[in-house]
DNA sequence: AAACCAATGCAATAAAGTTGCACCTAACTA
DNA sequence: TAGTTAGGTGCAACTTTATTGCATTGGTTT
């Protein structure tokens, strides 16, 4: 199940397992605050450092959606967090959910001379299907 | 010069003129902190509220580049801040500058059913031409 | 068993963003 | 013109989010 830690060469610990499973169950991009409120018996800084470790090991990617807090979502298998591995996101301004639009890859753009890209943060926002009455 | 305020139906005030001219001179996306440090005789909250007013009146747009602080940049003439009016941005992780890539418009994407887009925040990051030695 | 090292929890702190309130100023009214 | 009003501004306090220092824990290695 969570042999993801073997693959990513990372020690399996209680907090890491819980945070990983939590993200895996939800399949959405979640904020630290949100995760913390559900995994209330874990400490905030432990979750924070766990997420940071996950980012370093390319287990999760971050999304800056303008909501004021960083969102975290599990990477797809084989993701290297290069722009070509990444995708658009959608932030709903009503329910504040952030979705990974896995079907929408980041397009390759031609940058001005001398610019070298290493990351991408693509966020569309508006109303999601649940909130669009 | 700054008849922009007439166009946007907004009172011309000392702080607004200074902030507008400052953004206009720099032609980059700047953070509140950065602006504040240069316009040091102005109060932070006055600049903050001015920027907020500018956003409301579509004089500036915001960029969430993952740097930890919101960046503000002047809109192009006729901009309505719809996704179709907006463009990609580039954040340099070395000099922390954020550029408006005016030549790169936001592509129109086909969203899942029920999703309605109203905003876009497209940020590529890496090294800019100055920092790419 | 002792030493070791990373992970964790707790508490403090930093950084960014935001707000309440008093004062000022410039436009409007009488 | 003098009085009134509304919005703009500055100051200070505060909220929220992110981050760090440090002591403790717990499993692994000698
Ligand atoms: Mn995603
Ligand atoms: Mn821009
Ligand atoms: Zn929604
Ligand atoms: Zn640079």
Coordinates of N, CA, C and O in Angstrom, one line a residue, chain A residues 7-110:
Chain A
X7 N 9.9 3.5 -2.5 CA 10.2 4.0 -3.8 C 10.9 5.4 -3.7 O 11.9 5.6 -4.4
X8 N 10.4 6.2 -2.8 CA 11.0 7.5 -2.6 C 12.1 7.6 -1.6 O 12.6 8.7 -1.3
X9 N 12.5 6.4 -1.2 CA 13.6 6.3 -0.2 C 13.4 7.2 1.0 O 14.3 8.1 1.3
X10 N 12.4 7.0 1.6 CA 12.0 7.8 2.8 C 11.5 6.9 3.9 O 10.7 6.0 3.6
X11 N 11.9 7.1 5.1 CA 11.5 6.3 6.2 C 10.0 6.4 6.5 O 9.4 7.5 6.4
X12 N 9.4 5.3 6.7 CA 8.0 5.2 7.0 C 7.8 5.5 8.4 O 8.3 4.7 9.3
X13 N 7.0 6.6 8.8 CA 6.8 6.9 10.2 C 5.3 7.1 10.4 O 4.6 7.3 9.4
X14 N 4.9 7.1 11.6 CA 3.4 7.2 11.9 C 2.8 8.5 11.2 O 1.8 8.4 10.6
X15 N 3.4 9.6 11.5 CA 2.9 10.8 10.9 C 2.9 10.8 9.4 O 1.9 11.2 8.8
X16 N 3.9 10.4 8.8 CA 4.0 10.3 7.4 C 2.9 9.4 6.8 O 2.3 9.8 5.8
X17 N 2.7 8.3 7.4 CA 1.7 7.4 6.9 C 0.3 8.0 7.0 O -0.5 8.0 6.0
X18 N 0.0 8.7 8.1 CA -1.3 9.3 8.3 C -1.5 10.4 7.3 O -2.6 10.5 6.7
X19 N -0.5 11.3 7.2 CA -0.7 12.4 6.2 C -0.8 11.9 4.8 O -1.6 12.4 4.0
X20 N 0.0 10.9 4.5 CA -0.1 10.4 3.1 C -1.5 9.8 2.8 O -2.1 10.1 1.8
X21 N -1.9 9.0 3.8 CA -3.2 8.3 3.6 C -4.3 9.4 3.5 O -5.3 9.2 2.8
X22 N -4.2 10.4 4.3 CA -5.2 11.4 4.3 C -5.3 12.1 3.0 O -6.4 12.3 2.4
X23 N -4.2 12.5 2.4 CA -4.1 13.1 1.1 C -4.7 12.1 0.0 O -5.4 12.5 -0.9
X24 N -4.3 10.9 0.2 CA -4.7 9.9 -0.8 C -6.2 9.7 -0.8 O -6.8 9.5 -1.9
X25 N -6.8 9.7 0.4 CA -8.2 9.5 0.5 C -9.0 10.7 -0.2 O -10.1 10.5 -0.7
X26 N -8.5 11.9 0.0 CA -9.2 13.1 -0.5 C -9.0 13.4 -1.9 O -9.9 14.1 -2.5
X27 N -7.9 13.1 -2.5 CA -7.7 13.4 -3.9 C -8.0 14.8 -4.3 O -8.6 15.1 -5.3
X28 N -7.6 15.7 -3.4 CA -7.7 17.2 -3.6 C -6.5 17.8 -3.1 O -5.7 17.2 -2.3
X29 N -6.3 19.1 -3.4 CA -5.2 19.9 -2.8 C -5.7 20.5 -1.5 O -6.7 21.2 -1.5
X30 N -5.0 20.2 -0.4 CA -5.5 20.6 0.9 C -4.5 21.5 1.6 O -3.3 21.3 1.4
X31 N -5.0 22.4 2.4 CA -4.1 23.3 3.2 C -3.6 22.6 4.4 O -4.3 21.7 4.9
X32 N -2.5 23.1 5.0 CA -2.0 22.6 6.3 C -3.1 22.7 7.3 O -3.4 21.8 8.1
X33 N -3.8 23.8 7.4 CA -4.8 24.1 8.3 C -5.9 23.0 8.3 O -6.4 22.5 9.3
X34 N -6.3 22.7 7.0 CA -7.4 21.8 6.8 C -7.0 20.4 7.3 O -7.7 19.7 8.0
X35 N -5.8 20.0 6.9 CA -5.3 18.7 7.3 C -5.2 18.6 8.8 O -5.6 17.6 9.5
X36 N -4.7 19.7 9.4 CA -4.5 19.7 10.8 C -5.8 19.6 11.6 O -5.8 18.9 12.6
X37 N -6.8 20.2 11.0 CA -8.1 20.1 11.8 C -8.7 18.7 11.8 O -9.4 18.3 12.7
X38 N -8.4 17.9 10.8 CA -8.8 16.5 10.8 C -7.9 15.6 11.5 O -8.4 14.7 12.3
X39 N -6.6 15.7 11.3 CA -5.7 14.9 12.0 C -5.3 15.7 13.3 O -4.1 16.0 13.5
X40 N -6.3 15.9 14.1 CA -6.1 16.8 15.3 C -5.2 16.3 16.3 O -4.7 17.0 17.2
X41 N -4.9 15.0 16.3 CA -4.0 14.5 17.4 C -2.5 14.6 16.9 O -1.6 14.3 17.7
X42 N -2.3 15.1 15.7 CA -0.9 15.4 15.3 C -0.6 16.8 15.5 O -1.5 17.7 15.4
X43 N 0.6 17.1 15.6 CA 1.1 18.5 15.8 C 1.2 19.2 14.5 O 1.6 18.6 13.5
X44 N 0.9 20.5 14.5 CA 0.9 21.3 13.3 C 2.3 21.2 12.6 O 2.5 21.0 11.4
X45 N 3.3 21.4 13.5 CA 4.7 21.5 12.9 C 5.1 20.1 12.4 O 5.9 20.1 11.4
X46 N 4.7 19.1 13.0 CA 5.0 17.8 12.4 C 4.4 17.6 11.1 O 5.0 17.0 10.1
X47 N 3.1 18.0 10.9 CA 2.5 17.9 9.6 C 3.2 18.8 8.6 O 3.4 18.4 7.5
X48 N 3.5 20.0 9.1 CA 4.2 20.9 8.2 C 5.5 20.4 7.7 O 5.8 20.4 6.5
X49 N 6.3 19.8 8.6 CA 7.6 19.3 8.2 C 7.4 18.0 7.3 O 8.2 17.8 6.4
X50 N 6.4 17.3 7.6 CA 6.1 16.1 6.8 C 5.8 16.5 5.4 O 6.3 15.9 4.4
X51 N 4.9 17.5 5.2 CA 4.6 18.0 3.9 C 5.8 18.5 3.2 O 6.0 18.3 2.0
X52 N 6.6 19.2 3.9 CA 7.9 19.8 3.3 C 8.8 18.6 2.8 O 9.3 18.7 1.7
X53 N 8.9 17.6 3.6 CA 9.6 16.4 3.2 C 9.0 15.8 2.0 O 9.8 15.4 1.1
X54 N 7.7 15.7 2.0 CA 7.0 15.1 0.8 C 7.3 15.9 -0.4 O 7.5 15.4 -1.5
X55 N 7.3 17.2 -0.3 CA 7.6 18.1 -1.5 C 9.1 17.8 -1.9 O 9.3 17.7 -3.1
X56 N 10.0 17.8 -1.0 CA 11.4 17.5 -1.3 C 11.6 16.2 -2.1 O 12.4 16.1 -2.9
X57 N 10.8 15.2 -1.6 CA 10.9 13.9 -2.2 C 9.9 13.7 -3.4 O 9.7 12.6 -3.9
X58 N 9.3 14.8 -3.8 CA 8.4 14.7 -5.0 C 7.2 13.7 -4.8 O 6.9 13.0 -5.7
X59 N 6.8 13.7 -3.6 CA 5.6 12.9 -3.3 C 4.3 13.7 -3.4 O 3.3 13.3 -3.7
X60 N 4.5 15.0 -3.0 CA 3.4 16.0 -3.2 C 3.9 17.2 -3.9 O 5.1 17.5 -3.9
X61 N 3.0 17.9 -4.5 CA 3.3 19.2 -5.1 C 2.5 20.3 -4.5 O 1.4 20.0 -3.9
X62 N 3.0 21.5 -4.5 CA 2.3 22.6 -3.9 C 1.5 23.5 -4.9 O 1.9 23.5 -6.1
X63 N 0.5 24.1 -4.5 CA -0.3 25.0 -5.3 C -0.5 26.3 -4.6 O -1.0 26.3 -3.4
X64 N -0.2 27.4 -5.2 CA -0.5 28.7 -4.6 C -1.7 29.3 -5.4 O -1.5 29.7 -6.5
X65 N -2.8 29.2 -4.7 CA -4.1 29.5 -5.4 C -4.6 30.9 -5.1 O -5.7 31.2 -5.5
X66 N -3.9 31.6 -4.3 CA -4.4 32.9 -3.9 C -5.3 32.9 -2.7 O -5.9 34.0 -2.4
X67 N -5.6 31.8 -2.1 CA -6.5 31.7 -1.0 C -5.9 32.2 0.3 O -6.5 32.4 1.3
X68 N -4.6 32.4 0.3 CA -3.9 32.8 1.5 C -3.1 31.7 2.1 O -2.2 31.9 3.0
X69 N -3.4 30.4 1.8 CA -2.7 29.3 2.3 C -2.3 28.4 1.2 O -3.0 28.2 0.3
X70 N -1.1 27.8 1.4 CA -0.6 26.9 0.4 C -1.4 25.6 0.4 O -1.7 25.1 1.5
X71 N -1.6 25.0 -0.8 CA -2.3 23.7 -0.8 C -1.3 22.6 -1.2 O -0.4 22.9 -2.0
X72 N -1.6 21.4 -0.8 CA -0.7 20.3 -1.1 C -1.5 19.2 -1.7 O -2.6 18.9 -1.2
X73 N -1.0 18.6 -2.7 CA -1.7 17.5 -3.4 C -0.7 16.4 -3.8 O 0.5 16.7 -4.1
X74 N -1.1 15.1 -3.7 CA -0.3 14.0 -4.1 C 0.1 14.1 -5.6 O -0.7 14.5 -6.4
X75 N 1.3 13.8 -5.8 CA 1.8 13.7 -7.2 C 1.3 12.4 -7.9 O 1.0 11.5 -7.2
X76 N 1.3 12.4 -9.2 CA 1.0 11.2 -9.9 C 2.2 10.3 -9.9 O 3.3 10.8 -9.7
X77 N 2.0 9.1 -10.2 CA 3.1 8.1 -10.3 C 4.1 8.6 -11.3 O 3.7 9.0 -12.4
X78 N 5.3 8.5 -10.9 CA 6.4 8.9 -11.9 C 6.6 10.4 -12.1 O 7.4 10.8 -12.9
X79 N 5.9 11.2 -11.3 CA 6.0 12.6 -11.4 C 7.4 13.1 -10.9 O 7.9 12.6 -9.8
X80 N 7.9 14.0 -11.6 CA 9.2 14.5 -11.2 C 9.1 16.0 -10.9 O 10.1 16.7 -10.7
X81 N 7.9 16.5 -10.9 CA 7.6 17.9 -10.6 C 8.2 18.9 -11.5 O 8.3 20.1 -11.2
X82 N 8.5 18.4 -12.7 CA 8.9 19.4 -13.8 C 7.7 20.0 -14.3 O 6.6 19.4 -14.2
X83 N 7.8 21.1 -15.0 CA 6.6 21.7 -15.6 C 5.8 20.7 -16.5 O 4.6 20.7 -16.5
X84 N 6.6 19.9 -17.2 CA 6.0 19.0 -18.1 C 5.2 17.9 -17.4 O 4.3 17.2 -18.0
X85 N 5.5 17.7 -16.1 CA 4.8 16.7 -15.3 C 3.5 17.3 -14.7 O 2.7 16.6 -14.2
X86 N 3.5 18.6 -14.7 CA 2.4 19.3 -13.9 C 1.2 19.6 -14.7 O 1.1 19.4 -15.9
X87 N 0.2 20.1 -14.0 CA -1.1 20.3 -14.6 C -1.8 21.6 -14.1 O -1.3 22.2 -13.1
X88 N -2.8 22.0 -14.7 CA -3.6 23.2 -14.2 C -4.3 22.8 -12.9 O -4.6 21.6 -12.6
X89 N -4.7 23.8 -12.2 CA -5.5 23.6 -11.0 C -6.7 24.6 -11.0 O -6.7 25.6 -11.8
X90 N -7.7 24.2 -10.3 CA -8.9 25.1 -10.3 C -9.3 25.4 -8.8 O -9.5 24.4 -8.0
X91 N -9.4 26.6 -8.5 CA -9.7 27.0 -7.1 C -11.1 27.6 -7.2 O -11.4 28.6 -7.9
X92 N -12.0 27.0 -6.4 CA -13.4 27.5 -6.3 C -13.5 28.6 -5.2 O -13.2 28.3 -4.0
X93 N -13.9 29.7 -5.6 CA -13.9 30.9 -4.7 C -15.1 30.8 -3.7 O -15.1 31.5 -2.7
X94 N -16.0 29.8 -3.9 CA -17.1 29.7 -3.0 C -16.8 28.6 -1.9 O -16.8 28.9 -0.7
X95 N -16.5 27.4 -2.3 CA -16.2 26.4 -1.4 C -14.7 26.3 -1.0 O -14.3 25.5 -0.1
X96 N -13.9 27.0 -1.7 CA -12.5 27.1 -1.4 C -11.7 25.8 -1.7 O -10.6 25.7 -1.2
X97 N -12.4 24.9 -2.4 CA -11.7 23.7 -2.8 C -10.7 23.9 -3.9 O -11.0 24.8 -4.8
X98 N -9.6 23.2 -3.9 CA -8.7 23.3 -5.1 C -8.5 22.0 -5.7 O -8.2 21.0 -5.0
X99 N -8.8 21.9 -7.0 CA -8.8 20.6 -7.7 C -7.6 20.5 -8.6 O -7.1 21.5 -9.2
X100 N -7.0 19.3 -8.7 CA -6.0 19.1 -9.7 C -6.7 18.7 -11.0 O -7.4 17.7 -11.1
X101 N -6.5 19.5 -12.1 CA -7.1 19.2 -13.4 C -6.0 18.3 -14.1 O -5.3 18.8 -15.0
X102 N -6.0 17.0 -13.8 CA -5.0 16.1 -14.3 C -5.0 16.1 -15.9 O -4.0 15.7 -16.5
X103 N -6.2 16.4 -16.4 CA -6.3 16.3 -17.9 C -5.7 17.5 -18.6 O -5.7 17.5 -19.8
X104 N -5.4 18.5 -17.8 CA -4.9 19.7 -18.4 C -3.4 19.9 -18.1 O -3.1 20.6 -17.1
X105 N -2.5 19.4 -18.9 CA -1.1 19.6 -18.6 C -0.7 21.0 -18.9 O -1.3 21.8 -19.6
X106 N 0.4 21.4 -18.3 CA 1.0 22.7 -18.5 C 1.5 22.8 -19.9 O 2.3 21.9 -20.3
X107 N 1.1 23.8 -20.6 CA 1.6 23.9 -22.0 C 3.0 24.3 -22.1 O 3.5 25.0 -21.1
X108 N 3.7 23.9 -23.1 CA 5.1 24.4 -23.2 C 5.1 25.8 -23.9 O 4.5 25.9 -25.0
X109 N 5.6 26.8 -23.3 CA 5.6 28.1 -23.8 C 7.0 28.5 -24.2 O 8.0 28.0 -23.6
X110 N 7.1 29.5 -25.1 CA 8.4 30.0 -25.5 C 8.7 31.2 -24.7 O 8.0 32.3 -24.9

